[in-house]
XYZ file of C-alpha atoms in Angstrom:
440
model
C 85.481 -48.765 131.005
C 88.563 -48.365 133.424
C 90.802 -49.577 131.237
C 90.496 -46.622 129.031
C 89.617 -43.904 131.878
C 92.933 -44.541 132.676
C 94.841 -43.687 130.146
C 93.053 -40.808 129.296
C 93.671 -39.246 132.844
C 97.104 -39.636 132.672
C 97.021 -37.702 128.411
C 94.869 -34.809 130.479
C 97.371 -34.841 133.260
C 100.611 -34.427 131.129
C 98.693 -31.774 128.740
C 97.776 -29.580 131.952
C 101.622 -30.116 133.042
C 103.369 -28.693 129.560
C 101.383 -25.880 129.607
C 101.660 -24.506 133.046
C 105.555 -25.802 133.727
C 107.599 -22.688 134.047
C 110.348 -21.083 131.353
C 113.478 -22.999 131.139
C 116.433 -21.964 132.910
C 118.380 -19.736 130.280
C 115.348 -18.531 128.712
C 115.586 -15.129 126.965
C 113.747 -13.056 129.275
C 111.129 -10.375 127.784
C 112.357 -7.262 125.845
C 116.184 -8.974 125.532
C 118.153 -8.973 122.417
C 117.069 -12.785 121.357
C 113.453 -11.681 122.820
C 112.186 -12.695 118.795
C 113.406 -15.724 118.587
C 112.200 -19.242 120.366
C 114.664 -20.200 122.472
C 116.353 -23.004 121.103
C 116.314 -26.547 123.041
C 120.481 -27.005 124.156
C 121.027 -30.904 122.231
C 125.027 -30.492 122.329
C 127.422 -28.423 124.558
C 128.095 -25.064 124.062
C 131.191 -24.467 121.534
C 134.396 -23.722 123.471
C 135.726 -20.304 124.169
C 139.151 -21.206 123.651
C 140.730 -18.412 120.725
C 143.043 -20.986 119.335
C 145.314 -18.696 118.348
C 148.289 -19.891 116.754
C 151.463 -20.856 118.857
C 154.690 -19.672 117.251
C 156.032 -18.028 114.003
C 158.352 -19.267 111.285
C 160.956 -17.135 112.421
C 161.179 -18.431 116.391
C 164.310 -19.457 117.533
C 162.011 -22.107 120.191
C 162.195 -25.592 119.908
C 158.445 -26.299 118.916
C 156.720 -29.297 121.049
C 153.599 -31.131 120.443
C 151.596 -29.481 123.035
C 148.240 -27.068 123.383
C 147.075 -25.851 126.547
C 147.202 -29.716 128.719
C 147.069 -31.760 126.009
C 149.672 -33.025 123.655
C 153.286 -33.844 125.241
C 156.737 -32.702 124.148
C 158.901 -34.662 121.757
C 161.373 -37.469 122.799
C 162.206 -38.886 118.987
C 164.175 -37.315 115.968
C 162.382 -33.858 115.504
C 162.782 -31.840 111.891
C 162.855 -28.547 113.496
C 162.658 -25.958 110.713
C 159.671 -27.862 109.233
C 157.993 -27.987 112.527
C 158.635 -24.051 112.961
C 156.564 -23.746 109.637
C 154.245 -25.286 110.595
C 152.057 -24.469 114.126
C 148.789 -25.757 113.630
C 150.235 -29.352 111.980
C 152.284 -29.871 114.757
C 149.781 -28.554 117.684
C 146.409 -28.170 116.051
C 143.516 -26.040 117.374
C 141.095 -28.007 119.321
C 138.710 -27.044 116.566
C 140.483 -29.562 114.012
C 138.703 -32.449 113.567
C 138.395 -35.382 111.457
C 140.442 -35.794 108.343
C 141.486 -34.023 105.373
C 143.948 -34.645 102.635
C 146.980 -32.365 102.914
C 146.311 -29.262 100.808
C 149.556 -27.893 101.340
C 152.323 -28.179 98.887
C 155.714 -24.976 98.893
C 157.534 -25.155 95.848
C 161.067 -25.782 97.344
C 160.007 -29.580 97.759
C 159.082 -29.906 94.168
C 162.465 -31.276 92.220
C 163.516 -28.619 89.760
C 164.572 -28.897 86.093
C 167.672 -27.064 86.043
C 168.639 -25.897 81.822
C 170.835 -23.686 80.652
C 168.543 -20.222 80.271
C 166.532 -21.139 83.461
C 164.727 -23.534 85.151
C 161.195 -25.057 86.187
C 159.094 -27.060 89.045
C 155.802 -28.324 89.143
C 153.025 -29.138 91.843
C 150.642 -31.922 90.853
C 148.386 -34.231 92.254
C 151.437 -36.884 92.376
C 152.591 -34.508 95.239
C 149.286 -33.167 96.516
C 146.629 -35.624 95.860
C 143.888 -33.114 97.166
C 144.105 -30.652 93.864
C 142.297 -32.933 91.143
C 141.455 -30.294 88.933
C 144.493 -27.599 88.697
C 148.648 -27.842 88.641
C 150.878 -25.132 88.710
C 154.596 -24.533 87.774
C 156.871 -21.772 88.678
C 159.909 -21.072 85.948
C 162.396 -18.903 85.706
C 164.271 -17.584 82.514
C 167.137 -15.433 82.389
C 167.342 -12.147 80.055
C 166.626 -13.772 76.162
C 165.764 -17.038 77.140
C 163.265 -18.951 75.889
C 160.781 -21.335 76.451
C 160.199 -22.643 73.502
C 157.307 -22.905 70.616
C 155.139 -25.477 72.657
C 151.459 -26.808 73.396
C 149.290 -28.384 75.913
C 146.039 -30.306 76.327
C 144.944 -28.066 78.741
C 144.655 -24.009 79.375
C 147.330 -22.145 80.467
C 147.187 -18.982 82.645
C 150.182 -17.614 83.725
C 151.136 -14.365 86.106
C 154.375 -12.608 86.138
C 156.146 -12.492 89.238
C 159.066 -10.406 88.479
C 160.654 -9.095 85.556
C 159.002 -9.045 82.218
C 158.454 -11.303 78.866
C 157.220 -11.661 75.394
C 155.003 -13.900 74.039
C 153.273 -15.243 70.817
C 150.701 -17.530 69.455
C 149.155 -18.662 66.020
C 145.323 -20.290 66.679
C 143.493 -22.294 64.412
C 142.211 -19.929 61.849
C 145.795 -19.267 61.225
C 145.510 -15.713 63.310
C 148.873 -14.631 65.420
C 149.154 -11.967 68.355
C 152.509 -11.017 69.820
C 152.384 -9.891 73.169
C 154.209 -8.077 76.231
C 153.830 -8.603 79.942
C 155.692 -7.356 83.102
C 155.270 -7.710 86.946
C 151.385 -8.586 87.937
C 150.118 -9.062 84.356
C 148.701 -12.199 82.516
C 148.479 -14.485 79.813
C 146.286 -16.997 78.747
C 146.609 -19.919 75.907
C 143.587 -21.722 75.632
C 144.246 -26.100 75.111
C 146.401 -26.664 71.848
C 147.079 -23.536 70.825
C 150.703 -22.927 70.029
C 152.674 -20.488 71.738
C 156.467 -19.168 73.268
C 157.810 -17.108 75.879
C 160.972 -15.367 75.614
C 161.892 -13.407 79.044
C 162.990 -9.568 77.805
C 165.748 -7.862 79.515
C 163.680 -4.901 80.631
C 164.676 -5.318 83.966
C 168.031 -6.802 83.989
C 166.874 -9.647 85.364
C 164.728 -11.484 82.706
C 161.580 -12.810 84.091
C 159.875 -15.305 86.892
C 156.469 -16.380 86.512
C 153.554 -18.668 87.683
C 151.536 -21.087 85.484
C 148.043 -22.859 86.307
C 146.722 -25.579 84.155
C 143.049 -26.640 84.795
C 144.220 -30.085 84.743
C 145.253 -31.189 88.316
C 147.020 -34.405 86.457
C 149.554 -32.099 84.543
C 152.790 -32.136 84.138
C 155.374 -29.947 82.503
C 157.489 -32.757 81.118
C 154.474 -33.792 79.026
C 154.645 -30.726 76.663
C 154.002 -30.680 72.857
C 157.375 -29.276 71.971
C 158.685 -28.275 68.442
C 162.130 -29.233 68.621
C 160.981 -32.881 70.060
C 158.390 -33.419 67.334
C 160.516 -32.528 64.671
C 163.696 -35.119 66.274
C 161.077 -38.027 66.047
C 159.629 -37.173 62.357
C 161.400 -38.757 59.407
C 163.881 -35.957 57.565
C 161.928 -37.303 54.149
C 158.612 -36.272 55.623
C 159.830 -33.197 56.790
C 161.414 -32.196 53.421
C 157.971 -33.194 51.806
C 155.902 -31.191 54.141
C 157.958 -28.138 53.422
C 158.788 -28.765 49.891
C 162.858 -28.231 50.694
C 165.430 -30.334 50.461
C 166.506 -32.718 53.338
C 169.852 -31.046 53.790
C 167.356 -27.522 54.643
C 166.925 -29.314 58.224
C 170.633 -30.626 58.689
C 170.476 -28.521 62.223
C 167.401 -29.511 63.597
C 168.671 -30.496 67.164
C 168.179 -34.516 68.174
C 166.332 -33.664 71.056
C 164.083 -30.953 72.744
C 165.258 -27.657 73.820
C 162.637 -27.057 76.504
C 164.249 -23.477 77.457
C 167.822 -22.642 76.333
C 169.313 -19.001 75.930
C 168.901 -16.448 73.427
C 169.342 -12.845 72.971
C 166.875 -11.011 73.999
C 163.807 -9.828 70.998
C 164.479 -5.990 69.627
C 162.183 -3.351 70.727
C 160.625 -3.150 67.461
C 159.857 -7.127 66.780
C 156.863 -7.737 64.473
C 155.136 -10.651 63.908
C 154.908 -11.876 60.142
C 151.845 -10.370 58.541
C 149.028 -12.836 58.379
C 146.366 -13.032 55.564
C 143.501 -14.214 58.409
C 144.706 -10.983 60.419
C 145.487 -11.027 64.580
C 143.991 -12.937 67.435
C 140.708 -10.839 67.926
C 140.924 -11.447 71.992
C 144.199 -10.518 73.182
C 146.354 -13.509 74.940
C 147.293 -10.866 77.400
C 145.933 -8.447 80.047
C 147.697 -5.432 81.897
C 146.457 -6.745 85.574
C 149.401 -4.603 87.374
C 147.429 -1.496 85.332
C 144.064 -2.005 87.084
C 142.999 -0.270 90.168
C 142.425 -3.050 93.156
C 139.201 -2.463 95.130
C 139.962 -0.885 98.759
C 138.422 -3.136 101.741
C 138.671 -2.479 105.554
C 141.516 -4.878 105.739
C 143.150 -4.791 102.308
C 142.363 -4.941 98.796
C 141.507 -7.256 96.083
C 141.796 -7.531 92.304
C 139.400 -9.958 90.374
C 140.223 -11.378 86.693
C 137.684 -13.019 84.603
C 135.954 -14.058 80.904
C 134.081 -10.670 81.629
C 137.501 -8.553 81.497
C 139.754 -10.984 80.406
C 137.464 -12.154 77.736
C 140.338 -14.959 76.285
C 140.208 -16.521 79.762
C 137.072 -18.725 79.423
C 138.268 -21.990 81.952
C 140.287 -19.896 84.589
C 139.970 -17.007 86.232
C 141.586 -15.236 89.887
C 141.470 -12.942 92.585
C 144.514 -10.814 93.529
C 144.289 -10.511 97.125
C 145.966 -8.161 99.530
C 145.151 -8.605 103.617
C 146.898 -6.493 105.702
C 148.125 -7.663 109.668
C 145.650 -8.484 111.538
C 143.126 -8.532 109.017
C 141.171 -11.651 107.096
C 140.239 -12.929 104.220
C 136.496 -13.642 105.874
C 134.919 -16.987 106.150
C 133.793 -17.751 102.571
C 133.205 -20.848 100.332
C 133.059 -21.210 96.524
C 130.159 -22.906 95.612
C 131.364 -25.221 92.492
C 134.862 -24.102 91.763
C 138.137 -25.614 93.025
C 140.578 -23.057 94.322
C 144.766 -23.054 93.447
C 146.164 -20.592 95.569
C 149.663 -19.183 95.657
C 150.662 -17.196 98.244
C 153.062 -14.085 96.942
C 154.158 -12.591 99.885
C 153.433 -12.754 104.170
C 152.454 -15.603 105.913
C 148.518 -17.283 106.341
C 146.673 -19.144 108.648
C 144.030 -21.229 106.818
C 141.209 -23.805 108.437
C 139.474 -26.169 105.807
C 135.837 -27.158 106.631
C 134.543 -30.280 104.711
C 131.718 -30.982 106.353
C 130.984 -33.822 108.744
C 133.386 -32.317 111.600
C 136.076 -32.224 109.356
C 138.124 -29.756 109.818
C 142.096 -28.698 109.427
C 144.229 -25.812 109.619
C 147.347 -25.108 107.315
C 149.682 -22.384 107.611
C 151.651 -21.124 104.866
C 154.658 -18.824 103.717
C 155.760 -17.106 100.038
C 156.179 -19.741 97.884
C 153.735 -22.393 98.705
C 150.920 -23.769 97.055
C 147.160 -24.433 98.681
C 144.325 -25.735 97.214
C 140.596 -25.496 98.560
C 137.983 -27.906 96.975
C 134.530 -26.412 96.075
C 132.049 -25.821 98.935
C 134.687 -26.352 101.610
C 134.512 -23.448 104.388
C 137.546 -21.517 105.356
C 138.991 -18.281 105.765
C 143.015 -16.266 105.514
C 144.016 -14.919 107.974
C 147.117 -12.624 107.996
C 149.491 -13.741 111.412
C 152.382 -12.076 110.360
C 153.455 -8.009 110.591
C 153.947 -7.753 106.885
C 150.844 -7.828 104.101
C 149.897 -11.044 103.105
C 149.643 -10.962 99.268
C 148.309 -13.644 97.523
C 146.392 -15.419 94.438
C 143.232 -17.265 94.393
C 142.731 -19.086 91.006
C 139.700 -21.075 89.842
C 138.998 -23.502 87.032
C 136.174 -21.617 85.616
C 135.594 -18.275 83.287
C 134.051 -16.332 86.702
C 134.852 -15.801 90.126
C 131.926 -16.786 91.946
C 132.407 -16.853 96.531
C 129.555 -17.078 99.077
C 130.238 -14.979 102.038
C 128.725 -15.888 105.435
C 128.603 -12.617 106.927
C 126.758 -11.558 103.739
C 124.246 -15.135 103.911
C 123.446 -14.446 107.510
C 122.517 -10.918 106.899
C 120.431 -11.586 104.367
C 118.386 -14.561 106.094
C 115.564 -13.746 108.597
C 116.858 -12.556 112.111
C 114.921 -14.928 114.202
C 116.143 -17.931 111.862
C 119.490 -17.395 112.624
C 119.058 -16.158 115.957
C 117.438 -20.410 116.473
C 120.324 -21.297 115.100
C 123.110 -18.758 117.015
C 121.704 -17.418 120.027
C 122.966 -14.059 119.055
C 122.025 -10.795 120.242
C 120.310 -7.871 117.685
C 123.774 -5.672 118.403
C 125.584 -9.096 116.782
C 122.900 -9.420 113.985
C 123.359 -5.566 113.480
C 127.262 -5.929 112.555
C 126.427 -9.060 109.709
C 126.973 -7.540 106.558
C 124.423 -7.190 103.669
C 127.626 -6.691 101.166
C 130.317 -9.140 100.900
C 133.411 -8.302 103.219
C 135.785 -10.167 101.359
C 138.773 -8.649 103.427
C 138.195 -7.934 107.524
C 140.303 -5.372 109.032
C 141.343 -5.740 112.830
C 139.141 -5.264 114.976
């Protein structure tokens, strides 16, 4: 009978304990702003209140070191200065980087570039950013008539004019052809295997510069279906056959490709040949630069997909605008990939990938990011100029979950548990996504 007395005294003892033991030091106390919601029990230190912010611009004329606050120490070795300059948080992270991720930072003045006579090209793969899997871009440049010539690819194309303006042209499948124009902020898009050129117009004076995104991260431009290459490796009998001419009618087929070579630039008035299956019932082009961006408290934004762009089925974009100060707010996309180019200003970006993994890139005109799907992260603007850029995706619709809009939108005391934020902090979530956050 003692034997279990005992421990059944010491059950009644630790019961009567629990319930009268006082509030925990910290507790919300009655009628605060966390009053609704059960304290939470601390399991981990507090986060730090240390801002972070970044350490030095491109421009500074400072010898950067490898130090933040008392850690790090200052350089003794060789020391690539101008890199360093461009990059802040590679060379003296934020104590919120953690972990590891794969570089997703790539600027187009490392990529080689394939000079030609007309213009030029460069590419960003995987080979040089492992991270982007599922989307490569190239950036070419053709002066006033040039052209890239008649050509095809495996994979969708989407391309967005930088400067200057161009004409294109395509024949699909059904034996439909569209002839197109585009200038500075529009479009085009070839879907896989459909043949196509570009010929830069002299509109401008300048000819044209523009972007293009494949949804194929192993992609690369010296891989293209070219006429003038086909044709050099086809036997001049079976050519003659297939177009029921003599061999002598192809005596000046060139032995090799063209790629881009120069060309005077198409009339005014050029018409495509009148086909009996009619034109391309989607347009291969859309007037982007023509529509109205959406106004946000710290910028703008412009979004492109198969809803207006109805060709565009595998890749669609947001043209974004932040202005200083401001942010692209913390976001993640929930199955797409992200390609961004970055137009104009300089960012500040931190990748989230779960499992304390984090890392922050910072990036100028010119360069190339890439976010995988479901990773957290945000833009922010840190220079004194707008920070224009793209944010392309390899699907037909932009699709973004925004935190300040999830938190809103979840019961108060469940984030509260998770937080311990106050009702004035809860009051300032917003039920409508931000997208762009002006100063505060």
């Amino acid at each position: 009978m003692a034997r279990t007395l005992i421990p059944l005294a010491i059950i009644l003892l630790l019961s009567s304990v629990g319930h009268s033991a006082p509030a925990a030091s910290g507790s919300p106390a009655a009628g605060s702003a966390t009053a609704d919601a059960q304290a939470p029990i601390e399991t981990v230190a507090l986060a730090s209140d240390n801002p972070n912010p970044l350490l030095w611009q491109p421009d500074t004329t400072i010898d950067p070191q490898a130090i933040r606050g008392s850690l790090g120490a200052d350089i003794l070795g060789p020391q690539n200065i101008p890199i360093d300059r461009q990059n802040a948080d590679l060379l003296a992270p934020p104590t919120t980087d953690a972990g590891s991720v794969q570089n997703a930072k790539w600027p187009f003045s490392l990529s080689h570039n394939r000079l030609q006579t007309g213009g030029w090209a460069r590419q960003q793969n995987q080979d040089v950013m492992p991270i982007a899997g599922s989307m490569a871009g190239v950036n070419m440049r053709l002066e006033p008539g040039a052209i890239r010539e008649l050509h095809w690819h495996k994979t969708d194309e989407w391309a967005y004019i930088i400067s200057g303006a161009a004409q294109v042209t395509a024949v699909n499948s059904d034996g439909q052809n569209f002839i197109g124009n585009v200038k500075q902020g529009d479009l085009w898009y070839f879907p896989a295997g459909i043949p196509h050129s570009i010929q830069a117009l002299n509109d401008t004076g300048v000819g044209t510069e523009f972007l293009l995104v494949f949804d194929n991260g192993a992609f690369s431009e010296d891989s293209t279906f070219l006429l003038t290459d086909w044709l050099a490796h086809v036997p001049k009998e079976v050519i003659a056959k297939n177009f029921q001419t003599s061999i002598s009618a192809f005596d000046h087929i060139p032995a090799q490709q063209l790629y881009i070579f120069p060309s005077p630039p198409p009339p005014d008035n050029l018409a495509l040949p009148q086909s009996p299956q009619g034109t391309i019932p989607n347009p291969f082009t859309f007037a982007l630069s023509e529509i109205k961006a959406t106004s946000l408290s710290g910028g703008s934004v412009k979004i492109v997909d198969s809803t207006t762009f109805t060709a565009a089925t595998a890749i669609s974009a947001s043209e974004i605008t932040v202005e200083p100060g401001a942010i692209r707010e913390l976001h993640w996309h929930p199955t797409q990939d992200e390609w961004t180019y970055y137009i104009g200003g300089q960012a500040r970006v931190t990748l989230f990938a779960a499992s304390g993994n984090a890392r922050t890139f910072d990036y100028e005109a010119g360069d190339v990011g890439f976010v995988p799907a479901s990773f957290g992260h945000f833009v922010e603007n840190t220079g004194n100029t707008t920070l224009h850029f793209l944010e392309i995706f390899n699907s037909g619709r932009v699709q973004d979950i925004s935190l300040s809009q999830w938190l809103a939108l979840t019961p108060p005391s469940l984030v509260k548990a998770h937080l311990q934020i106050s009702d004035d902090t809860i009051k300032k979530l917003s039920k409508t996504k931000p997208i762009v956050v002006g100063p505060q």
